[in-house]
């Protein structure tokens, strides 16, 4: 198993492996880039089929967090943690041991909720380390960043629709949502309130039922990506866009919350050939990390609503750069994120005209 030559390694600053004898915890923390500040990114728990699969995932995700955090305008770097194991088997000892692991890095990595973890898991981690966010459980804020993520996707979709279809509103459009989980359900509600006709799929019957109650039409998960729609909004798993699925899509725009939607970066070229605009996921789904950062660092005085709304402007800059330079929106987004990392969050307009 290679680490330095792994194609996702990309000069990670630290990749730390940890096994706790007492609790059985097996976890990896990857810190990709801390030039903008301490690395922040979620902690995922998943029963990976091999150590290699876990390493690939943590490297890819932490690199993505560097780009996401920079594009969100946050003074934090990119990092991620993965726990190898079934979330259903996690105990208080698992989370305690994870807290000790995070603490051992003395604040270079700040952890948060991700798939397979929860607000209550973060609260147990917080008993061992202050370097954790998403633990608040006030009436106003339940710690869960998903509503903020959905709001960001909503703003991103409005901007992408403006660019792709030349209209300034979502009303009257048809949006297909894949996955009515935490983000998908909130997005469904926002879209229906905006006059969008929403349909979608979720193999989890309870989640599908909640979306139906909000007014969405439910379709077969296997059929969803083949149906005509103005916007396809992936809000479930990653890597769902590949040569096979792209060939079947009947839409002009993909804009959703799921991380790492492209199975490989070159899939975006296939989308382009089919005149399907792809709104890069890490530019679209940063509402959650904006929220998580403001919970972690109230003294940073982040105006969460304003910063989430700013996702539209960032995406506009991404599409402009892609257009002007004949590159994909994905590579334009990476380019802008790297410029921000190298230049300390200077807005790209001045960087690009320099
Ligand atoms: P979630 O686990 O709450 O919801 C995912 C939903 O997708 C579940 O209801 C699941 O049943 C459904 N699903 C699984 N396979 C499916 C399929 N084949 N077709 C349709 N639905 C399917 O997760 P979430 O928190 O809503 O996050 C959704 C995506 O957005 C994930 O990729 C996540 O990494 C990403 N994301 C989430 C946040 C956040 O704030 N929660 C932030 C950034 C990115």
mmCIF file of C-alpha atoms and ligand atoms in Angstrom:
data_model
loop_
_atom_site.group_PDB
_atom_site.id
_atom_site.type_symbol
_atom_site.label_atom_id
_atom_site.label_comp_id
_atom_site.label_asym_id
_atom_site.label_seq_id
_atom_site.Cartn_x
_atom_site.Cartn_y
_atom_site.Cartn_z
ATOM 1 C CA UNK A 1 0.000 0.000 0.000
ATOM 2 C CA UNK A 2 1.488 3.324 -1.053
ATOM 3 C CA UNK A 3 0.840 6.655 0.601
ATOM 4 C CA UNK A 4 3.300 9.197 -0.864
ATOM 5 C CA UNK A 5 2.680 7.941 -4.412
ATOM 6 C CA UNK A 6 -1.096 7.694 -3.934
ATOM 7 C CA UNK A 7 -2.691 9.952 -6.543
ATOM 8 C CA UNK A 8 -4.683 11.652 -3.800
ATOM 9 C CA UNK A 9 -1.649 12.349 -1.594
ATOM 10 C CA UNK A 10 -1.037 15.776 -3.118
ATOM 11 C CA UNK A 11 1.570 16.889 -0.575
ATOM 12 C CA UNK A 12 -0.589 16.296 2.494
ATOM 13 C CA UNK A 13 1.084 17.926 5.502
ATOM 14 C CA UNK A 14 0.243 15.041 7.859
ATOM 15 C CA UNK A 15 -1.473 11.697 7.662
ATOM 16 C CA UNK A 16 -1.747 10.170 11.122
ATOM 17 C CA UNK A 17 -2.828 6.579 11.807
ATOM 18 C CA UNK A 18 -4.126 5.544 15.194
ATOM 19 C CA UNK A 19 -5.249 2.301 16.791
ATOM 20 C CA UNK A 20 -6.499 2.334 20.369
ATOM 21 C CA UNK A 21 -5.929 -0.966 22.158
ATOM 22 C CA UNK A 22 -8.584 -0.381 24.817
ATOM 23 C CA UNK A 23 -11.512 0.715 22.616
ATOM 24 C CA UNK A 24 -10.580 -0.946 19.328
ATOM 25 C CA UNK A 25 -10.766 2.411 17.513
ATOM 26 C CA UNK A 26 -8.962 2.412 14.174
ATOM 27 C CA UNK A 27 -8.819 5.861 12.631
ATOM 28 C CA UNK A 28 -6.857 8.093 10.297
ATOM 29 C CA UNK A 29 -6.612 11.892 10.389
ATOM 30 C CA UNK A 30 -5.355 13.640 7.258
ATOM 31 C CA UNK A 31 -4.289 17.291 7.253
ATOM 32 C CA UNK A 32 -3.952 18.442 3.675
ATOM 33 C CA UNK A 33 -3.150 22.132 3.927
ATOM 34 C CA UNK A 34 -3.060 24.474 6.918
ATOM 35 C CA UNK A 35 -1.797 27.641 5.235
ATOM 36 C CA UNK A 36 -5.129 29.399 5.857
ATOM 37 C CA UNK A 37 -5.490 28.120 9.416
ATOM 38 C CA UNK A 38 -5.967 24.904 11.404
ATOM 39 C CA UNK A 39 -7.522 22.153 9.317
ATOM 40 C CA UNK A 40 -11.255 21.594 9.735
ATOM 41 C CA UNK A 41 -13.341 18.797 8.260
ATOM 42 C CA UNK A 42 -15.751 16.082 9.265
ATOM 43 C CA UNK A 43 -15.129 12.700 10.844
ATOM 44 C CA UNK A 44 -16.609 9.880 8.791
ATOM 45 C CA UNK A 45 -17.235 6.362 10.122
ATOM 46 C CA UNK A 46 -17.587 3.611 7.541
ATOM 47 C CA UNK A 47 -16.881 -0.143 7.370
ATOM 48 C CA UNK A 48 -14.168 0.266 4.686
ATOM 49 C CA UNK A 49 -13.373 -2.931 2.804
ATOM 50 C CA UNK A 50 -9.624 -2.352 3.236
ATOM 51 C CA UNK A 51 -7.134 0.018 4.854
ATOM 52 C CA UNK A 52 -6.328 1.232 1.361
ATOM 53 C CA UNK A 53 -9.950 2.234 0.736
ATOM 54 C CA UNK A 54 -9.930 4.198 4.011
ATOM 55 C CA UNK A 55 -6.661 5.947 3.115
ATOM 56 C CA UNK A 56 -7.930 6.848 -0.365
ATOM 57 C CA UNK A 57 -11.115 8.260 1.123
ATOM 58 C CA UNK A 58 -9.467 10.349 3.827
ATOM 59 C CA UNK A 59 -6.878 11.781 1.410
ATOM 60 C CA UNK A 60 -9.466 12.674 -1.232
ATOM 61 C CA UNK A 61 -11.835 14.182 1.302
ATOM 62 C CA UNK A 62 -9.229 16.254 3.137
ATOM 63 C CA UNK A 63 -7.882 17.680 -0.130
ATOM 64 C CA UNK A 64 -11.493 18.551 -1.017
ATOM 65 C CA UNK A 65 -11.868 20.325 2.345
ATOM 66 C CA UNK A 66 -8.906 22.599 1.538
ATOM 67 C CA UNK A 67 -10.689 23.712 -1.625
ATOM 68 C CA UNK A 68 -14.130 23.891 -0.013
ATOM 69 C CA UNK A 69 -12.964 25.950 2.990
ATOM 70 C CA UNK A 70 -10.975 28.355 0.804
ATOM 71 C CA UNK A 71 -13.866 28.890 -1.607
ATOM 72 C CA UNK A 72 -16.186 29.438 1.364
ATOM 73 C CA UNK A 73 -13.897 32.302 2.432
ATOM 74 C CA UNK A 74 -12.999 30.678 5.759
ATOM 75 C CA UNK A 75 -9.620 31.121 7.438
ATOM 76 C CA UNK A 76 -9.243 27.395 8.003
ATOM 77 C CA UNK A 77 -7.306 24.665 6.259
ATOM 78 C CA UNK A 78 -8.442 21.322 4.921
ATOM 79 C CA UNK A 79 -8.483 18.090 6.885
ATOM 80 C CA UNK A 80 -10.622 15.044 7.456
ATOM 81 C CA UNK A 81 -10.843 11.995 9.706
ATOM 82 C CA UNK A 82 -12.093 8.509 8.993
ATOM 83 C CA UNK A 83 -12.909 5.760 11.466
ATOM 84 C CA UNK A 84 -12.783 2.239 10.082
ATOM 85 C CA UNK A 85 -15.860 0.457 11.411
ATOM 86 C CA UNK A 86 -19.602 0.123 11.406
ATOM 87 C CA UNK A 87 -21.262 3.214 12.934
ATOM 88 C CA UNK A 88 -23.947 0.967 14.461
ATOM 89 C CA UNK A 89 -21.263 -0.701 16.556
ATOM 90 C CA UNK A 90 -19.748 2.553 17.847
ATOM 91 C CA UNK A 91 -19.836 3.008 21.623
ATOM 92 C CA UNK A 92 -19.042 5.855 23.992
ATOM 93 C CA UNK A 93 -15.522 4.353 24.204
ATOM 94 C CA UNK A 94 -15.117 4.742 20.428
ATOM 95 C CA UNK A 95 -15.948 8.445 20.563
ATOM 96 C CA UNK A 96 -13.850 9.000 23.683
ATOM 97 C CA UNK A 97 -10.848 7.407 21.983
ATOM 98 C CA UNK A 98 -11.483 9.500 18.860
ATOM 99 C CA UNK A 99 -11.530 12.596 21.087
ATOM 100 C CA UNK A 100 -8.131 11.616 22.525
ATOM 101 C CA UNK A 101 -6.785 11.108 18.999
ATOM 102 C CA UNK A 102 -7.991 14.557 17.887
ATOM 103 C CA UNK A 103 -6.555 16.089 21.082
ATOM 104 C CA UNK A 104 -3.162 14.495 20.376
ATOM 105 C CA UNK A 105 -2.791 16.852 17.385
ATOM 106 C CA UNK A 106 -3.116 19.893 19.693
ATOM 107 C CA UNK A 107 -5.587 21.802 17.520
ATOM 108 C CA UNK A 108 -3.959 21.302 14.131
ATOM 109 C CA UNK A 109 -7.155 19.431 13.153
ATOM 110 C CA UNK A 110 -10.704 20.351 14.229
ATOM 111 C CA UNK A 111 -13.280 17.636 13.779
ATOM 112 C CA UNK A 112 -17.011 17.729 12.971
ATOM 113 C CA UNK A 113 -19.958 15.504 12.101
ATOM 114 C CA UNK A 114 -20.000 13.592 8.812
ATOM 115 C CA UNK A 115 -21.658 10.450 7.522
ATOM 116 C CA UNK A 116 -21.729 7.736 10.165
ATOM 117 C CA UNK A 117 -21.246 10.259 12.978
ATOM 118 C CA UNK A 118 -23.713 12.496 14.781
ATOM 119 C CA UNK A 119 -24.137 15.509 17.033
ATOM 120 C CA UNK A 120 -24.210 13.173 20.061
ATOM 121 C CA UNK A 121 -20.945 11.531 18.899
ATOM 122 C CA UNK A 122 -19.401 15.018 18.647
ATOM 123 C CA UNK A 123 -20.611 15.776 22.174
ATOM 124 C CA UNK A 124 -18.774 12.672 23.456
ATOM 125 C CA UNK A 125 -15.644 13.704 21.530
ATOM 126 C CA UNK A 126 -15.971 17.154 23.120
ATOM 127 C CA UNK A 127 -15.561 15.584 26.560
ATOM 128 C CA UNK A 128 -11.938 14.814 25.559
ATOM 129 C CA UNK A 129 -10.957 17.711 23.322
ATOM 130 C CA UNK A 130 -11.992 21.294 22.563
ATOM 131 C CA UNK A 131 -11.052 20.791 18.899
ATOM 132 C CA UNK A 132 -14.514 19.777 17.751
ATOM 133 C CA UNK A 133 -17.496 21.655 16.346
ATOM 134 C CA UNK A 134 -21.185 20.946 15.747
ATOM 135 C CA UNK A 135 -21.859 20.125 19.388
ATOM 136 C CA UNK A 136 -24.240 22.932 20.274
ATOM 137 C CA UNK A 137 -27.696 21.852 21.343
ATOM 138 C CA UNK A 138 -29.434 25.103 22.089
ATOM 139 C CA UNK A 139 -33.015 25.606 21.016
ATOM 140 C CA UNK A 140 -31.888 27.954 18.271
ATOM 141 C CA UNK A 141 -29.236 25.628 16.948
ATOM 142 C CA UNK A 142 -29.134 21.871 17.195
ATOM 143 C CA UNK A 143 -25.527 21.549 16.023
ATOM 144 C CA UNK A 144 -26.566 19.857 12.780
ATOM 145 C CA UNK A 145 -25.129 21.844 9.823
ATOM 146 C CA UNK A 146 -27.423 20.230 7.200
ATOM 147 C CA UNK A 147 -30.016 23.053 7.032
ATOM 148 C CA UNK A 148 -27.171 25.471 6.240
ATOM 149 C CA UNK A 149 -25.797 23.096 3.611
ATOM 150 C CA UNK A 150 -29.229 22.938 1.975
ATOM 151 C CA UNK A 151 -29.485 26.740 1.996
ATOM 152 C CA UNK A 152 -26.119 26.964 0.247
ATOM 153 C CA UNK A 153 -27.208 24.441 -2.388
ATOM 154 C CA UNK A 154 -30.314 26.540 -2.937
ATOM 155 C CA UNK A 155 -28.239 29.701 -3.590
ATOM 156 C CA UNK A 156 -25.830 27.731 -5.777
ATOM 157 C CA UNK A 157 -28.731 26.337 -7.786
ATOM 158 C CA UNK A 158 -30.153 29.812 -8.376
ATOM 159 C CA UNK A 159 -26.815 31.031 -9.728
ATOM 160 C CA UNK A 160 -26.286 27.904 -11.846
ATOM 161 C CA UNK A 161 -29.798 28.229 -13.290
ATOM 162 C CA UNK A 162 -29.049 31.853 -14.178
ATOM 163 C CA UNK A 163 -25.904 30.781 -16.036
ATOM 164 C CA UNK A 164 -27.365 27.681 -17.698
ATOM 165 C CA UNK A 165 -30.937 28.757 -18.459
ATOM 166 C CA UNK A 166 -30.703 32.575 -18.281
ATOM 167 C CA UNK A 167 -33.424 33.005 -15.671
ATOM 168 C CA UNK A 168 -33.178 34.638 -12.267
ATOM 169 C CA UNK A 169 -35.604 32.440 -10.370
ATOM 170 C CA UNK A 170 -36.252 28.764 -9.775
ATOM 171 C CA UNK A 171 -40.016 28.932 -9.914
ATOM 172 C CA UNK A 172 -41.572 26.656 -12.547
ATOM 173 C CA UNK A 173 -38.488 24.428 -12.875
ATOM 174 C CA UNK A 174 -38.388 20.699 -12.265
ATOM 175 C CA UNK A 175 -35.688 19.432 -9.899
ATOM 176 C CA UNK A 176 -34.864 15.773 -9.265
ATOM 177 C CA UNK A 177 -33.310 15.145 -5.841
ATOM 178 C CA UNK A 178 -31.324 11.977 -5.196
ATOM 179 C CA UNK A 179 -31.540 11.301 -1.475
ATOM 180 C CA UNK A 180 -33.954 12.861 0.979
ATOM 181 C CA UNK A 181 -31.636 12.640 3.977
ATOM 182 C CA UNK A 182 -30.649 15.545 6.212
ATOM 183 C CA UNK A 183 -29.684 17.862 3.348
ATOM 184 C CA UNK A 184 -32.059 16.551 0.673
ATOM 185 C CA UNK A 185 -35.158 17.034 2.839
ATOM 186 C CA UNK A 186 -34.264 20.630 3.727
ATOM 187 C CA UNK A 187 -33.467 21.377 0.097
ATOM 188 C CA UNK A 188 -36.777 19.836 -0.979
ATOM 189 C CA UNK A 189 -38.636 22.176 1.379
ATOM 190 C CA UNK A 190 -36.778 25.298 0.189
ATOM 191 C CA UNK A 191 -37.386 24.412 -3.467
ATOM 192 C CA UNK A 192 -41.068 23.654 -3.027
ATOM 193 C CA UNK A 193 -41.478 26.974 -1.190
ATOM 194 C CA UNK A 194 -39.826 28.639 -4.214
ATOM 195 C CA UNK A 195 -42.390 27.157 -6.603
ATOM 196 C CA UNK A 196 -40.241 24.312 -7.932
ATOM 197 C CA UNK A 197 -41.739 21.000 -8.923
ATOM 198 C CA UNK A 198 -39.665 18.454 -6.994
ATOM 199 C CA UNK A 199 -39.403 14.742 -7.492
ATOM 200 C CA UNK A 200 -36.823 12.327 -6.241
ATOM 201 C CA UNK A 201 -35.863 9.009 -4.773
ATOM 202 C CA UNK A 202 -34.642 7.485 -1.544
ATOM 203 C CA UNK A 203 -34.429 3.783 -0.671
ATOM 204 C CA UNK A 204 -35.042 4.760 2.956
ATOM 205 C CA UNK A 205 -38.828 4.654 3.182
ATOM 206 C CA UNK A 206 -39.091 7.056 6.126
ATOM 207 C CA UNK A 207 -37.026 9.687 4.325
ATOM 208 C CA UNK A 208 -38.988 9.223 1.092
ATOM 209 C CA UNK A 209 -42.229 9.565 3.070
ATOM 210 C CA UNK A 210 -41.058 12.823 4.688
ATOM 211 C CA UNK A 211 -40.274 14.260 1.250
ATOM 212 C CA UNK A 212 -43.666 13.142 -0.047
ATOM 213 C CA UNK A 213 -45.283 14.920 2.909
ATOM 214 C CA UNK A 214 -43.471 18.104 1.848
ATOM 215 C CA UNK A 215 -44.970 17.801 -1.644
ATOM 216 C CA UNK A 216 -42.308 15.899 -3.601
ATOM 217 C CA UNK A 217 -43.203 13.114 -6.004
ATOM 218 C CA UNK A 218 -41.349 9.893 -5.233
ATOM 219 C CA UNK A 219 -39.855 7.769 -8.015
ATOM 220 C CA UNK A 220 -37.841 4.557 -8.199
ATOM 221 C CA UNK A 221 -34.177 5.173 -7.168
ATOM 222 C CA UNK A 222 -33.010 3.150 -10.199
ATOM 223 C CA UNK A 223 -34.985 5.359 -12.591
ATOM 224 C CA UNK A 224 -34.323 8.797 -11.165
ATOM 225 C CA UNK A 225 -31.223 9.649 -13.197
ATOM 226 C CA UNK A 226 -32.905 8.731 -16.479
ATOM 227 C CA UNK A 227 -35.904 11.062 -16.107
ATOM 228 C CA UNK A 228 -36.196 14.500 -17.763
ATOM 229 C CA UNK A 229 -35.560 17.369 -15.331
ATOM 230 C CA UNK A 230 -34.185 20.912 -15.410
ATOM 231 C CA UNK A 231 -31.808 20.271 -12.525
ATOM 232 C CA UNK A 232 -30.438 17.054 -11.090
ATOM 233 C CA UNK A 233 -29.516 17.491 -7.414
ATOM 234 C CA UNK A 234 -27.394 14.626 -6.047
ATOM 235 C CA UNK A 235 -27.789 14.577 -2.264
ATOM 236 C CA UNK A 236 -26.862 10.995 -1.421
ATOM 237 C CA UNK A 237 -23.597 9.218 -2.259
ATOM 238 C CA UNK A 238 -20.472 10.274 -4.162
ATOM 239 C CA UNK A 239 -19.165 8.975 -7.518
ATOM 240 C CA UNK A 240 -22.637 8.787 -9.050
ATOM 241 C CA UNK A 241 -21.588 10.578 -12.243
ATOM 242 C CA UNK A 242 -19.751 8.190 -14.555
ATOM 243 C CA UNK A 243 -19.809 7.481 -18.313
ATOM 244 C CA UNK A 244 -22.889 5.250 -18.006
ATOM 245 C CA UNK A 245 -24.996 7.572 -15.865
ATOM 246 C CA UNK A 246 -23.951 10.734 -17.749
ATOM 247 C CA UNK A 247 -25.072 9.143 -21.025
ATOM 248 C CA UNK A 248 -28.549 8.607 -19.540
ATOM 249 C CA UNK A 249 -29.043 11.996 -17.870
ATOM 250 C CA UNK A 250 -31.811 14.155 -19.347
ATOM 251 C CA UNK A 251 -30.965 17.475 -17.762
ATOM 252 C CA UNK A 252 -29.015 20.646 -18.487
ATOM 253 C CA UNK A 253 -27.637 21.131 -14.979
ATOM 254 C CA UNK A 254 -26.234 19.131 -12.069
ATOM 255 C CA UNK A 255 -26.155 20.975 -8.749
ATOM 256 C CA UNK A 256 -26.377 19.143 -5.440
ATOM 257 C CA UNK A 257 -24.848 18.547 -2.018
ATOM 258 C CA UNK A 258 -23.193 15.147 -2.332
ATOM 259 C CA UNK A 259 -19.417 15.153 -1.941
ATOM 260 C CA UNK A 260 -17.252 13.927 -4.829
ATOM 261 C CA UNK A 261 -20.070 13.436 -7.333
ATOM 262 C CA UNK A 262 -17.730 12.811 -10.275
ATOM 263 C CA UNK A 263 -16.421 9.222 -10.345
ATOM 264 C CA UNK A 264 -13.256 10.687 -11.957
ATOM 265 C CA UNK A 265 -12.521 14.337 -12.854
ATOM 266 C CA UNK A 266 -12.691 13.644 -16.623
ATOM 267 C CA UNK A 267 -16.393 12.768 -16.319
ATOM 268 C CA UNK A 268 -16.979 16.525 -16.305
ATOM 269 C CA UNK A 269 -15.763 16.629 -19.938
ATOM 270 C CA UNK A 270 -18.474 14.119 -20.832
ATOM 271 C CA UNK A 271 -21.023 16.324 -19.073
ATOM 272 C CA UNK A 272 -19.730 19.326 -21.035
ATOM 273 C CA UNK A 273 -20.042 17.429 -24.329
ATOM 274 C CA UNK A 274 -23.676 16.804 -23.483
ATOM 275 C CA UNK A 275 -24.132 20.493 -22.589
ATOM 276 C CA UNK A 276 -24.823 19.632 -18.981
ATOM 277 C CA UNK A 277 -23.443 22.311 -16.675
ATOM 278 C CA UNK A 278 -21.844 20.884 -13.544
ATOM 279 C CA UNK A 279 -21.743 23.070 -10.430
ATOM 280 C CA UNK A 280 -18.647 21.772 -8.563
ATOM 281 C CA UNK A 281 -19.796 20.052 -5.373
ATOM 282 C CA UNK A 282 -17.174 21.580 -3.083
ATOM 283 C CA UNK A 283 -18.233 25.080 -4.192
ATOM 284 C CA UNK A 284 -21.919 24.220 -3.755
ATOM 285 C CA UNK A 285 -22.033 22.374 -0.435
ATOM 286 C CA UNK A 286 -19.998 24.655 1.840
ATOM 287 C CA UNK A 287 -22.996 25.972 3.834
ATOM 288 C CA UNK A 288 -22.434 23.273 6.464
ATOM 289 C CA UNK A 289 -18.770 24.094 7.055
ATOM 290 C CA UNK A 290 -19.587 27.827 7.232
ATOM 291 C CA UNK A 291 -22.118 26.998 9.941
ATOM 292 C CA UNK A 292 -19.707 24.592 11.701
ATOM 293 C CA UNK A 293 -16.921 27.185 11.688
ATOM 294 C CA UNK A 294 -19.189 29.856 13.158
ATOM 295 C CA UNK A 295 -20.241 27.446 15.927
ATOM 296 C CA UNK A 296 -16.570 26.664 16.634
ATOM 297 C CA UNK A 297 -15.318 30.194 16.537
ATOM 298 C CA UNK A 298 -18.053 32.667 17.580
ATOM 299 C CA UNK A 299 -15.370 35.367 17.999
ATOM 300 C CA UNK A 300 -14.652 35.203 14.258
ATOM 301 C CA UNK A 301 -18.011 36.972 13.898
ATOM 302 C CA UNK A 302 -19.079 35.046 10.849
ATOM 303 C CA UNK A 303 -22.392 36.226 9.448
ATOM 304 C CA UNK A 304 -23.579 32.752 8.497
ATOM 305 C CA UNK A 305 -26.527 33.864 6.357
ATOM 306 C CA UNK A 306 -24.423 36.382 4.457
ATOM 307 C CA UNK A 307 -21.529 33.995 3.929
ATOM 308 C CA UNK A 308 -23.865 31.268 2.676
ATOM 309 C CA UNK A 309 -25.481 33.723 0.253
ATOM 310 C CA UNK A 310 -21.949 34.550 -0.945
ATOM 311 C CA UNK A 311 -21.780 31.025 -2.444
ATOM 312 C CA UNK A 312 -23.651 32.512 -5.452
ATOM 313 C CA UNK A 313 -20.891 35.044 -6.110
ATOM 314 C CA UNK A 314 -18.151 32.458 -5.717
ATOM 315 C CA UNK A 315 -19.899 30.178 -8.156
ATOM 316 C CA UNK A 316 -20.365 33.080 -10.583
ATOM 317 C CA UNK A 317 -16.586 33.665 -10.456
ATOM 318 C CA UNK A 318 -16.003 29.940 -11.064
ATOM 319 C CA UNK A 319 -18.280 29.866 -14.129
ATOM 320 C CA UNK A 320 -16.786 33.123 -15.478
ATOM 321 C CA UNK A 321 -13.256 31.774 -15.133
ATOM 322 C CA UNK A 322 -14.249 28.469 -16.761
ATOM 323 C CA UNK A 323 -15.871 30.304 -19.678
ATOM 324 C CA UNK A 324 -13.054 32.754 -20.176
ATOM 325 C CA UNK A 325 -10.396 30.048 -20.127
ATOM 326 C CA UNK A 326 -12.229 27.206 -21.845
ATOM 327 C CA UNK A 327 -11.837 24.871 -18.872
ATOM 328 C CA UNK A 328 -14.338 22.858 -16.857
ATOM 329 C CA UNK A 329 -16.067 24.468 -13.891
ATOM 330 C CA UNK A 330 -14.404 21.821 -11.691
ATOM 331 C CA UNK A 331 -10.892 22.827 -12.710
ATOM 332 C CA UNK A 332 -11.826 26.510 -12.498
ATOM 333 C CA UNK A 333 -13.027 25.967 -8.921
ATOM 334 C CA UNK A 334 -9.779 24.188 -7.978
ATOM 335 C CA UNK A 335 -7.772 26.999 -9.588
ATOM 336 C CA UNK A 336 -9.653 29.692 -7.634
ATOM 337 C CA UNK A 337 -9.378 27.725 -4.390
ATOM 338 C CA UNK A 338 -5.605 27.310 -4.834
ATOM 339 C CA UNK A 339 -5.236 31.036 -5.558
ATOM 340 C CA UNK A 340 -7.090 31.814 -2.343
ATOM 341 C CA UNK A 341 -4.908 29.413 -0.334
ATOM 342 C CA UNK A 342 -1.728 30.907 -1.781
ATOM 343 C CA UNK A 343 -2.878 34.501 -1.391
ATOM 344 C CA UNK A 344 -4.620 34.382 1.988
ATOM 345 C CA UNK A 345 -8.258 34.499 0.892
ATOM 346 C CA UNK A 346 -7.824 37.545 -1.349
ATOM 347 C CA UNK A 347 -10.988 37.676 -3.464
ATOM 348 C CA UNK A 348 -10.342 36.137 -6.851
ATOM 349 C CA UNK A 349 -11.364 39.190 -8.865
ATOM 350 C CA UNK A 350 -8.191 41.025 -7.892
ATOM 351 C CA UNK A 351 -6.132 37.844 -8.214
ATOM 352 C CA UNK A 352 -7.404 37.090 -11.686
ATOM 353 C CA UNK A 353 -6.945 40.609 -12.993
ATOM 354 C CA UNK A 354 -3.411 40.796 -11.531
HETATM 355 P P1 LIG B 1 -27.859 11.489 4.874
HETATM 356 O O1 LIG B 1 -27.145 10.214 5.184
HETATM 357 O O2 LIG B 1 -28.674 12.148 5.931
HETATM 358 O O3 LIG B 1 -28.797 11.301 3.592
HETATM 359 C C1 LIG B 1 -28.439 10.568 2.476
HETATM 360 C C2 LIG B 1 -29.732 9.981 1.935
HETATM 361 O O4 LIG B 1 -29.444 9.363 0.674
HETATM 362 C C3 LIG B 1 -30.319 8.883 2.821
HETATM 363 O O5 LIG B 1 -31.690 9.173 3.076
HETATM 364 C C4 LIG B 1 -30.160 7.613 1.986
HETATM 365 O O6 LIG B 1 -31.187 6.670 2.217
HETATM 366 C C5 LIG B 1 -30.220 8.183 0.588
HETATM 367 N N1 LIG B 1 -29.690 7.294 -0.449
HETATM 368 C C6 LIG B 1 -28.734 6.349 -0.363
HETATM 369 N N2 LIG B 1 -28.576 5.726 -1.528
HETATM 370 C C7 LIG B 1 -29.451 6.310 -2.400
HETATM 371 C C8 LIG B 1 -29.784 6.101 -3.767
HETATM 372 N N3 LIG B 1 -29.169 5.178 -4.500
HETATM 373 N N4 LIG B 1 -30.723 6.881 -4.327
HETATM 374 C C9 LIG B 1 -31.372 7.830 -3.608
HETATM 375 N N5 LIG B 1 -31.111 8.055 -2.307
HETATM 376 C C10 LIG B 1 -30.155 7.304 -1.710
HETATM 377 O O7 LIG B 1 -26.697 12.476 4.340
HETATM 378 P P2 LIG B 1 -26.759 14.061 4.271
HETATM 379 O O8 LIG B 1 -26.185 14.616 5.518
HETATM 380 O O9 LIG B 1 -28.103 14.485 3.812
HETATM 381 O O10 LIG B 1 -25.679 14.331 3.128
HETATM 382 C C11 LIG B 1 -25.985 14.046 1.769
HETATM 383 C C12 LIG B 1 -24.743 14.226 0.917
HETATM 384 O O11 LIG B 1 -24.269 15.574 1.043
HETATM 385 C C13 LIG B 1 -23.568 13.342 1.323
HETATM 386 O O12 LIG B 1 -22.820 13.015 0.175
HETATM 387 C C14 LIG B 1 -22.733 14.254 2.201
HETATM 388 O O13 LIG B 1 -21.370 13.883 2.210
HETATM 389 C C15 LIG B 1 -22.931 15.587 1.510
HETATM 390 N N6 LIG B 1 -22.764 16.737 2.391
HETATM 391 C C16 LIG B 1 -23.520 16.858 3.508
HETATM 392 C C17 LIG B 1 -23.368 17.956 4.327
HETATM 393 C C18 LIG B 1 -24.208 18.137 5.564
HETATM 394 O O14 LIG B 1 -24.243 19.243 6.111
HETATM 395 N N7 LIG B 1 -24.909 17.122 6.012
HETATM 396 C C19 LIG B 1 -22.407 18.949 4.006
HETATM 397 C C20 LIG B 1 -21.655 18.806 2.825
HETATM 398 C C21 LIG B 1 -21.839 17.692 2.033
#
